[in-house]
């Protein structure tokens, strides 16, 4: 149980909730001290989902901390601490998560969209620091987006800004073509399996990633038409295969009608693997 102490020297707990795993980390001076991960019971009800989040945090064995910041893969009401909708984890939808975690740990809690946490971490503590206009894309179970405009996080209403994954694309939506779902829907294998085959020189798998790059290039073209960012930083499990889809992505982006915009655009993976946890932890403002 959290002790009643909010001194500046206390660490903060950051939580990154995803469709396949829940990761919690103890963050001190914007550095991850230790972390723990449990599988997400995505097909279970609210009680089991909440208990998994609580158990993940408890496994850190942190006696004192200043608060908990959590990133949710869906829309949230940051003022009231309530989750609106999480398609990949329906048990979270409608949950007053902030209140439940405050009750469980007796400490300040803040929640936000997970892609917002990711882009906050990238902007403040990773390779996004030089950029005033920055987009963070999380390529995992789904496609998430976070926006830094004029140096500040832009959430929109109900953290709804940056939900590029729901935009119509081909016969469906962008998320189905720009996340791990692309490999399962189109080829019946996981992104991890596709990567393993591609690394071994499998031509079919290499073509899968080229096509994935084309789809992501289309997504970034839409983003560039709308926001013209200086940089797009990628996170999530699929981003670790950046070198496999980078060429296909640029094949599409070089078709962008405004060369000046694309010529100045930088696209790269985040360098810190746990930057979403650090970004979530930064939701807690220590006084």
mmCIF file of C-alpha atoms in Angstrom:
data_model
loop_
_atom_site.group_PDB
_atom_site.id
_atom_site.type_symbol
_atom_site.label_atom_id
_atom_site.label_comp_id
_atom_site.label_asym_id
_atom_site.label_seq_id
_atom_site.Cartn_x
_atom_site.Cartn_y
_atom_site.Cartn_z
ATOM 1 C CA UNK A 1 0.000 0.000 0.000
ATOM 2 C CA UNK A 2 1.259 3.457 -0.906
ATOM 3 C CA UNK A 3 2.449 5.568 2.008
ATOM 4 C CA UNK A 4 1.315 9.157 2.389
ATOM 5 C CA UNK A 5 4.431 10.764 0.946
ATOM 6 C CA UNK A 6 4.749 12.921 -2.188
ATOM 7 C CA UNK A 7 8.316 14.219 -1.967
ATOM 8 C CA UNK A 8 10.124 15.008 -5.194
ATOM 9 C CA UNK A 9 12.602 12.204 -4.654
ATOM 10 C CA UNK A 10 9.944 9.506 -4.846
ATOM 11 C CA UNK A 11 9.615 7.410 -8.016
ATOM 12 C CA UNK A 12 6.430 7.215 -10.068
ATOM 13 C CA UNK A 13 4.759 4.136 -11.542
ATOM 14 C CA UNK A 14 3.918 4.143 -15.226
ATOM 15 C CA UNK A 15 1.547 1.590 -16.747
ATOM 16 C CA UNK A 16 1.206 0.749 -20.439
ATOM 17 C CA UNK A 17 -1.951 -1.281 -21.097
ATOM 18 C CA UNK A 18 -2.003 -3.057 -24.446
ATOM 19 C CA UNK A 19 -4.115 -5.597 -26.242
ATOM 20 C CA UNK A 20 -1.674 -8.425 -25.486
ATOM 21 C CA UNK A 21 0.178 -7.312 -22.356
ATOM 22 C CA UNK A 22 0.068 -4.976 -19.374
ATOM 23 C CA UNK A 23 3.449 -3.492 -18.484
ATOM 24 C CA UNK A 24 4.185 -1.487 -15.346
ATOM 25 C CA UNK A 25 7.439 0.235 -14.490
ATOM 26 C CA UNK A 26 8.972 2.119 -11.605
ATOM 27 C CA UNK A 27 10.303 5.406 -13.012
ATOM 28 C CA UNK A 28 12.865 7.526 -11.179
ATOM 29 C CA UNK A 29 14.329 10.721 -12.678
ATOM 30 C CA UNK A 30 12.675 9.817 -16.003
ATOM 31 C CA UNK A 31 14.491 6.486 -16.094
ATOM 32 C CA UNK A 32 12.964 3.026 -15.822
ATOM 33 C CA UNK A 33 14.268 1.372 -12.652
ATOM 34 C CA UNK A 34 12.400 -1.923 -12.966
ATOM 35 C CA UNK A 35 9.357 -3.299 -14.729
ATOM 36 C CA UNK A 36 6.935 -6.203 -14.792
ATOM 37 C CA UNK A 37 4.602 -7.534 -17.482
ATOM 38 C CA UNK A 38 1.552 -9.790 -17.452
ATOM 39 C CA UNK A 39 -0.628 -11.005 -20.340
ATOM 40 C CA UNK A 40 -3.758 -8.920 -20.930
ATOM 41 C CA UNK A 41 -6.967 -10.918 -20.364
ATOM 42 C CA UNK A 42 -8.437 -9.101 -23.352
ATOM 43 C CA UNK A 43 -11.425 -11.431 -23.681
ATOM 44 C CA UNK A 44 -12.341 -11.344 -19.979
ATOM 45 C CA UNK A 45 -14.656 -9.122 -17.972
ATOM 46 C CA UNK A 46 -13.918 -5.897 -16.053
ATOM 47 C CA UNK A 47 -12.976 -7.562 -12.759
ATOM 48 C CA UNK A 48 -10.276 -9.755 -14.280
ATOM 49 C CA UNK A 49 -8.898 -6.937 -16.420
ATOM 50 C CA UNK A 50 -8.677 -4.629 -13.403
ATOM 51 C CA UNK A 51 -7.116 -7.340 -11.240
ATOM 52 C CA UNK A 52 -4.439 -7.942 -13.879
ATOM 53 C CA UNK A 53 -3.543 -4.242 -13.903
ATOM 54 C CA UNK A 54 -3.399 -4.194 -10.106
ATOM 55 C CA UNK A 55 -1.312 -7.373 -9.974
ATOM 56 C CA UNK A 56 1.148 -6.039 -12.542
ATOM 57 C CA UNK A 57 1.710 -2.946 -10.421
ATOM 58 C CA UNK A 58 2.011 -4.961 -7.210
ATOM 59 C CA UNK A 59 4.695 -7.163 -8.770
ATOM 60 C CA UNK A 60 6.993 -4.126 -8.790
ATOM 61 C CA UNK A 61 7.152 -4.448 -4.978
ATOM 62 C CA UNK A 62 7.394 -0.671 -4.664
ATOM 63 C CA UNK A 63 6.882 0.442 -1.065
ATOM 64 C CA UNK A 64 6.614 4.176 -1.727
ATOM 65 C CA UNK A 65 5.839 6.107 -4.884
ATOM 66 C CA UNK A 66 4.326 9.463 -5.765
ATOM 67 C CA UNK A 67 1.526 8.197 -7.978
ATOM 68 C CA UNK A 68 0.472 6.091 -10.950
ATOM 69 C CA UNK A 69 0.095 7.188 -14.569
ATOM 70 C CA UNK A 70 -1.595 4.781 -16.977
ATOM 71 C CA UNK A 71 -1.934 4.685 -20.758
ATOM 72 C CA UNK A 72 -5.129 3.139 -22.155
ATOM 73 C CA UNK A 73 -5.493 1.845 -25.757
ATOM 74 C CA UNK A 74 -8.711 3.767 -26.328
ATOM 75 C CA UNK A 75 -10.508 7.007 -25.540
ATOM 76 C CA UNK A 76 -10.599 8.277 -21.982
ATOM 77 C CA UNK A 77 -12.093 11.139 -19.984
ATOM 78 C CA UNK A 78 -8.937 12.561 -18.431
ATOM 79 C CA UNK A 79 -10.908 14.907 -16.172
ATOM 80 C CA UNK A 80 -13.059 12.205 -14.581
ATOM 81 C CA UNK A 81 -10.646 9.327 -15.000
ATOM 82 C CA UNK A 82 -13.096 7.153 -16.895
ATOM 83 C CA UNK A 83 -12.450 4.948 -19.904
ATOM 84 C CA UNK A 84 -14.821 5.557 -22.821
ATOM 85 C CA UNK A 85 -14.149 2.725 -25.223
ATOM 86 C CA UNK A 86 -11.430 0.119 -25.790
ATOM 87 C CA UNK A 87 -12.198 -2.106 -28.752
ATOM 88 C CA UNK A 88 -9.391 -4.592 -28.151
ATOM 89 C CA UNK A 89 -10.119 -4.876 -24.382
ATOM 90 C CA UNK A 90 -13.901 -4.507 -24.004
ATOM 91 C CA UNK A 91 -13.686 -5.218 -20.273
ATOM 92 C CA UNK A 92 -12.074 -1.793 -19.806
ATOM 93 C CA UNK A 93 -14.837 0.108 -21.590
ATOM 94 C CA UNK A 94 -16.855 2.282 -19.223
ATOM 95 C CA UNK A 95 -14.557 1.601 -16.266
ATOM 96 C CA UNK A 96 -13.808 4.376 -13.755
ATOM 97 C CA UNK A 97 -10.209 3.231 -13.789
ATOM 98 C CA UNK A 98 -8.671 6.196 -12.009
ATOM 99 C CA UNK A 99 -10.960 5.820 -8.985
ATOM 100 C CA UNK A 100 -10.412 2.072 -8.812
ATOM 101 C CA UNK A 101 -6.632 2.400 -8.876
ATOM 102 C CA UNK A 102 -6.736 5.226 -6.333
ATOM 103 C CA UNK A 103 -8.739 2.961 -4.038
ATOM 104 C CA UNK A 104 -6.369 0.029 -4.577
ATOM 105 C CA UNK A 105 -3.156 1.967 -3.969
ATOM 106 C CA UNK A 106 -4.168 5.097 -2.004
ATOM 107 C CA UNK A 107 -2.205 7.457 -4.241
ATOM 108 C CA UNK A 108 -2.753 10.016 -7.037
ATOM 109 C CA UNK A 109 -3.652 8.414 -10.384
ATOM 110 C CA UNK A 110 -3.896 9.913 -13.875
ATOM 111 C CA UNK A 111 -4.949 8.150 -17.076
ATOM 112 C CA UNK A 112 -4.668 9.074 -20.740
ATOM 113 C CA UNK A 113 -4.676 7.492 -24.160
ATOM 114 C CA UNK A 114 -1.675 5.184 -24.575
ATOM 115 C CA UNK A 115 -0.478 6.821 -27.799
ATOM 116 C CA UNK A 116 -0.580 10.190 -26.016
ATOM 117 C CA UNK A 117 1.634 8.707 -23.298
ATOM 118 C CA UNK A 118 3.956 7.343 -25.959
ATOM 119 C CA UNK A 119 4.339 10.663 -27.772
ATOM 120 C CA UNK A 120 4.829 12.501 -24.452
ATOM 121 C CA UNK A 121 7.664 10.145 -23.605
ATOM 122 C CA UNK A 122 9.174 10.513 -27.066
ATOM 123 C CA UNK A 123 8.942 14.311 -26.991
ATOM 124 C CA UNK A 124 10.319 14.816 -23.505
ATOM 125 C CA UNK A 125 12.747 11.931 -23.047
ATOM 126 C CA UNK A 126 13.648 10.332 -26.392
ATOM 127 C CA UNK A 127 14.445 11.168 -30.015
ATOM 128 C CA UNK A 128 11.445 13.473 -30.423
ATOM 129 C CA UNK A 129 12.970 16.243 -28.316
ATOM 130 C CA UNK A 130 14.194 18.451 -31.196
ATOM 131 C CA UNK A 131 10.770 18.674 -32.861
ATOM 132 C CA UNK A 132 8.026 21.238 -32.322
ATOM 133 C CA UNK A 133 5.483 19.361 -34.473
ATOM 134 C CA UNK A 134 5.601 15.622 -33.852
ATOM 135 C CA UNK A 135 3.362 12.601 -34.411
ATOM 136 C CA UNK A 136 3.781 9.357 -32.507
ATOM 137 C CA UNK A 137 2.342 6.187 -34.041
ATOM 138 C CA UNK A 138 2.039 2.957 -32.080
ATOM 139 C CA UNK A 139 2.030 -0.102 -34.331
ATOM 140 C CA UNK A 140 0.951 -3.042 -32.211
ATOM 141 C CA UNK A 141 -2.325 -4.865 -31.725
ATOM 142 C CA UNK A 142 -3.900 -1.720 -33.158
ATOM 143 C CA UNK A 143 -2.805 1.619 -34.624
ATOM 144 C CA UNK A 144 -2.631 4.510 -32.177
ATOM 145 C CA UNK A 145 -1.633 8.123 -32.738
ATOM 146 C CA UNK A 146 -0.499 10.954 -30.492
ATOM 147 C CA UNK A 147 0.069 14.590 -31.498
ATOM 148 C CA UNK A 148 2.540 17.202 -30.328
ATOM 149 C CA UNK A 149 1.573 20.506 -31.957
ATOM 150 C CA UNK A 150 3.558 23.684 -31.265
ATOM 151 C CA UNK A 151 5.445 21.753 -28.598
ATOM 152 C CA UNK A 152 2.334 20.731 -26.638
ATOM 153 C CA UNK A 153 0.275 17.556 -26.445
ATOM 154 C CA UNK A 154 -2.980 17.970 -28.375
ATOM 155 C CA UNK A 155 -5.720 15.635 -27.115
ATOM 156 C CA UNK A 156 -8.898 16.997 -28.681
ATOM 157 C CA UNK A 157 -12.223 16.088 -27.078
ATOM 158 C CA UNK A 158 -12.028 12.943 -24.955
ATOM 159 C CA UNK A 159 -8.460 12.228 -26.184
ATOM 160 C CA UNK A 160 -10.039 11.605 -29.598
ATOM 161 C CA UNK A 161 -7.342 13.419 -31.578
ATOM 162 C CA UNK A 162 -4.916 11.181 -33.426
ATOM 163 C CA UNK A 163 -7.258 8.208 -33.842
ATOM 164 C CA UNK A 164 -5.983 7.613 -37.364
ATOM 165 C CA UNK A 165 -6.593 3.879 -37.108
ATOM 166 C CA UNK A 166 -10.351 4.380 -37.471
ATOM 167 C CA UNK A 167 -10.108 6.272 -40.770
ATOM 168 C CA UNK A 168 -11.645 4.460 -43.777
ATOM 169 C CA UNK A 169 -9.016 2.707 -45.901
ATOM 170 C CA UNK A 170 -9.396 0.258 -48.784
ATOM 171 C CA UNK A 171 -12.213 -2.129 -47.782
ATOM 172 C CA UNK A 172 -11.935 -1.400 -44.060
ATOM 173 C CA UNK A 173 -9.951 0.988 -41.817
ATOM 174 C CA UNK A 174 -6.300 1.970 -41.497
ATOM 175 C CA UNK A 175 -5.823 -0.039 -38.308
ATOM 176 C CA UNK A 176 -6.447 -3.295 -40.149
ATOM 177 C CA UNK A 177 -3.603 -2.500 -42.555
ATOM 178 C CA UNK A 178 -1.117 -0.600 -40.358
ATOM 179 C CA UNK A 179 -0.844 -2.816 -37.287
ATOM 180 C CA UNK A 180 -0.179 -6.438 -36.431
ATOM 181 C CA UNK A 181 -3.692 -7.153 -37.662
ATOM 182 C CA UNK A 182 -2.435 -6.796 -41.239
ATOM 183 C CA UNK A 183 -0.438 -10.006 -41.023
ATOM 184 C CA UNK A 184 -3.176 -12.042 -39.352
ATOM 185 C CA UNK A 185 -5.992 -10.755 -41.573
ATOM 186 C CA UNK A 186 -4.135 -10.962 -44.877
ATOM 187 C CA UNK A 187 -1.778 -13.915 -44.344
ATOM 188 C CA UNK A 188 -2.967 -15.813 -41.274
ATOM 189 C CA UNK A 189 0.291 -15.391 -39.337
ATOM 190 C CA UNK A 190 1.479 -13.049 -36.595
ATOM 191 C CA UNK A 191 3.778 -10.125 -37.185
ATOM 192 C CA UNK A 192 6.418 -11.966 -35.173
ATOM 193 C CA UNK A 193 6.178 -14.995 -37.450
ATOM 194 C CA UNK A 194 6.380 -12.770 -40.524
ATOM 195 C CA UNK A 195 9.489 -11.099 -39.130
ATOM 196 C CA UNK A 196 11.196 -14.413 -38.410
ATOM 197 C CA UNK A 197 10.540 -15.571 -41.954
ATOM 198 C CA UNK A 198 11.690 -12.272 -43.442
ATOM 199 C CA UNK A 199 14.920 -12.279 -41.437
ATOM 200 C CA UNK A 200 15.651 -15.709 -42.943
ATOM 201 C CA UNK A 201 15.186 -14.304 -46.432
ATOM 202 C CA UNK A 202 11.698 -15.662 -47.148
ATOM 203 C CA UNK A 203 10.589 -13.758 -50.268
ATOM 204 C CA UNK A 204 6.881 -13.978 -49.447
ATOM 205 C CA UNK A 205 7.469 -12.523 -45.976
ATOM 206 C CA UNK A 206 9.660 -9.759 -47.379
ATOM 207 C CA UNK A 207 6.830 -8.862 -49.760
ATOM 208 C CA UNK A 208 4.416 -8.800 -46.802
ATOM 209 C CA UNK A 209 6.521 -6.100 -45.143
ATOM 210 C CA UNK A 210 6.844 -4.162 -48.399
ATOM 211 C CA UNK A 211 3.050 -4.070 -48.645
ATOM 212 C CA UNK A 212 2.794 -3.150 -44.977
ATOM 213 C CA UNK A 213 5.167 -0.269 -45.708
ATOM 214 C CA UNK A 214 2.916 0.861 -48.544
ATOM 215 C CA UNK A 215 -0.071 0.919 -46.207
ATOM 216 C CA UNK A 216 1.828 2.819 -43.528
ATOM 217 C CA UNK A 217 3.059 5.232 -46.192
ATOM 218 C CA UNK A 218 -0.561 5.935 -47.098
ATOM 219 C CA UNK A 219 -1.356 6.580 -43.423
ATOM 220 C CA UNK A 220 1.553 9.009 -43.086
ATOM 221 C CA UNK A 221 0.486 10.760 -46.300
ATOM 222 C CA UNK A 222 -2.909 11.415 -44.705
ATOM 223 C CA UNK A 223 -1.207 12.669 -41.550
ATOM 224 C CA UNK A 224 1.148 14.890 -43.570
ATOM 225 C CA UNK A 225 -1.731 16.440 -45.516
ATOM 226 C CA UNK A 226 -3.442 17.224 -42.218
ATOM 227 C CA UNK A 227 -0.628 18.240 -39.861
ATOM 228 C CA UNK A 228 2.635 18.424 -41.879
ATOM 229 C CA UNK A 229 4.734 17.294 -38.900
ATOM 230 C CA UNK A 230 8.498 17.560 -38.723
ATOM 231 C CA UNK A 231 8.797 13.964 -37.540
ATOM 232 C CA UNK A 232 6.852 10.743 -37.098
ATOM 233 C CA UNK A 233 8.202 8.444 -34.380
ATOM 234 C CA UNK A 234 7.073 4.818 -34.345
ATOM 235 C CA UNK A 235 6.506 2.557 -31.366
ATOM 236 C CA UNK A 236 4.829 -0.767 -30.661
ATOM 237 C CA UNK A 237 5.885 -4.309 -31.497
ATOM 238 C CA UNK A 238 5.706 -3.930 -35.302
ATOM 239 C CA UNK A 239 8.029 -0.906 -35.228
ATOM 240 C CA UNK A 240 10.929 -3.215 -34.336
ATOM 241 C CA UNK A 241 10.711 -4.436 -37.956
ATOM 242 C CA UNK A 242 11.164 -0.891 -39.309
ATOM 243 C CA UNK A 243 14.083 -1.887 -41.507
ATOM 244 C CA UNK A 244 11.849 -4.431 -43.245
ATOM 245 C CA UNK A 245 9.100 -1.978 -44.236
ATOM 246 C CA UNK A 246 10.969 1.351 -44.422
ATOM 247 C CA UNK A 247 11.706 1.116 -48.156
ATOM 248 C CA UNK A 248 8.084 0.270 -49.046
ATOM 249 C CA UNK A 249 6.881 3.143 -46.856
ATOM 250 C CA UNK A 250 9.072 5.668 -48.668
ATOM 251 C CA UNK A 251 8.023 4.312 -52.072
ATOM 252 C CA UNK A 252 4.571 5.703 -51.279
ATOM 253 C CA UNK A 253 5.675 8.847 -49.471
ATOM 254 C CA UNK A 254 7.826 9.985 -52.377
ATOM 255 C CA UNK A 255 4.573 10.279 -54.338
ATOM 256 C CA UNK A 256 3.386 13.036 -51.967
ATOM 257 C CA UNK A 257 2.430 16.114 -54.009
ATOM 258 C CA UNK A 258 4.253 18.635 -51.801
ATOM 259 C CA UNK A 259 7.905 17.667 -51.953
ATOM 260 C CA UNK A 260 8.950 20.374 -49.505
ATOM 261 C CA UNK A 261 6.829 18.792 -46.758
ATOM 262 C CA UNK A 262 8.102 15.249 -47.284
ATOM 263 C CA UNK A 263 11.729 16.290 -47.866
ATOM 264 C CA UNK A 264 11.748 17.716 -44.342
ATOM 265 C CA UNK A 265 9.921 14.799 -42.730
ATOM 266 C CA UNK A 266 11.880 12.427 -40.504
ATOM 267 C CA UNK A 267 10.461 8.974 -39.719
ATOM 268 C CA UNK A 268 12.121 6.702 -37.180
ATOM 269 C CA UNK A 269 11.422 4.242 -34.397
ATOM 270 C CA UNK A 270 11.673 5.367 -30.792
ATOM 271 C CA UNK A 271 15.055 4.472 -29.321
ATOM 272 C CA UNK A 272 13.857 3.699 -25.781
ATOM 273 C CA UNK A 273 11.840 0.440 -25.718
ATOM 274 C CA UNK A 274 9.850 1.425 -22.611
ATOM 275 C CA UNK A 275 9.210 5.057 -23.503
ATOM 276 C CA UNK A 276 5.413 4.590 -23.259
ATOM 277 C CA UNK A 277 5.814 3.640 -19.578
ATOM 278 C CA UNK A 278 8.011 6.687 -18.969
ATOM 279 C CA UNK A 279 5.473 8.866 -20.774
ATOM 280 C CA UNK A 280 2.640 7.452 -18.660
ATOM 281 C CA UNK A 281 4.622 8.129 -15.502
ATOM 282 C CA UNK A 282 5.031 11.756 -16.591
ATOM 283 C CA UNK A 283 1.259 12.234 -16.212
ATOM 284 C CA UNK A 284 1.929 12.511 -12.469
ATOM 285 C CA UNK A 285 3.174 15.989 -11.656
ATOM 286 C CA UNK A 286 5.216 15.831 -8.477
ATOM 287 C CA UNK A 287 4.987 18.918 -6.272
#
